[in-house]
Amino acid sequence: GINAEYGGCLLAHKRMEFVGELLEDKNEGEMEEWGSPISHLIAGAIAGTAEHVGMYPIDTIKTHMQAYENANLTKANTIIGTTKEIIKHRGIPGLFKGVSAVAAGAAPAHAIYFSTYEFFKNQFGGFEKGHHPIAVSSAGCIATILSDAVLTPMDAIKQKMQLGARSYNGLFDCVKSTYKQYNLKGFYAGYTTTLTMNIPYTAIYFTSYESLKQIITKDIKHSEHTIWHHLLAGSGAGILSAAFTNPLDVAKTRLQTQSESVRSYSGMNNALKSIWIEEGVAGFCRGVRPRMISHSVSAAICWATYEFIKKMF
């Protein structure tokens, strides 16, 4: 009887060990896919900086095409025409004006962006098997609300320096001048429009990325995903989200740069209405091509860098 009980206890113990090993393996597998909060912060900061700095000249061209109206720098509203005019008036360095603002703000903003996204994606069940567009889009919307609080001031300063309508003696001079003229409001001009644009942008962006990644990597294990999978999915997501939200981006640019222009707007609704009345569909399409190019390449760089760095931790 004692031997039987001992044998039964030993068998039960072995079973518990086996179940424990299975659970441990399962948890390790989930953590490998989800990563750690530290990895999200570091990978997000590096990816964000690489994305913004790497594509900065294209963003400068886009900003010029969107900001100016009839009395603008160039009336040839094309990528090549705008590029020629920028170089003619400001030289090659003109394409990089304001890059210091991006370098200063991109890292913290994207660290918040990706870590928040990963946290809420996990909370909403986005890492479970299957396709979860609502989970990823919801997580992305929350992430953009938090990160835009850091990103918007950087974006406003960046665009003022890009346009060069006023001569600023570097980043700090632009910050000082903006604060002196508008106080904190100058850094958050267009913030409502930024959120109005970025919430649908992010919803499209993350849903497209996760959907395209599933299509591209069909029947491929997560551990076997390569940098090319992330490049392709990121590029496609960037194109779709940039195209659909370009009208709002034009309004945001106008609001953030109105102190550098002869045209002023009372707010987001007024900017959208004025652009529609004065310029029609063409006004909402200003800068859409460089924006699509910029976002497709930057999203590819961002996701490939992010996933690569994340796996290192």
PDB file of C-alpha atoms in Angstrom, residues 5 12 29 31 46 52 67 75 120 135 232 243 263 265 292 303:
ATOM      1  CA  GLU A   5       0.979   5.467  -2.609  1.00  0.00           C
ATOM      2  CA  ALA A  12       1.721  12.845  -9.845  1.00  0.00           C
ATOM      3  CA  GLY A  29       7.323  31.694 -26.302  1.00  0.00           C
ATOM      4  CA  MET A  31       7.539  36.692 -24.039  1.00  0.00           C
ATOM      5  CA  ILE A  46      16.342  53.944 -32.181  1.00  0.00           C
ATOM      6  CA  HIS A  52      12.825  60.704 -39.079  1.00  0.00           C
ATOM      7  CA  ALA A  67       2.733  75.282 -46.650  1.00  0.00           C
ATOM      8  CA  LYS A  75       4.712  77.545 -58.359  1.00  0.00           C
ATOM      9  CA  PHE A 120      -2.052  47.827 -25.014  1.00  0.00           C
ATOM     10  CA  ALA A 135      -6.959  45.339 -30.923  1.00  0.00           C
ATOM     11  CA  LEU A 232       7.393  45.143 -47.139  1.00  0.00           C
ATOM     12  CA  ALA A 243      -2.604  58.752 -48.776  1.00  0.00           C
ATOM     13  CA  ARG A 263      -2.174  83.448 -44.549  1.00  0.00           C
ATOM     14  CA  TYR A 265      -6.352  80.370 -39.871  1.00  0.00           C
ATOM     15  CA  MET A 292       3.566  58.712 -49.632  1.00  0.00           C
ATOM     16  CA  TRP A 303       9.549  48.612 -38.527  1.00  0.00           C
TER      17      TRP A 303
END
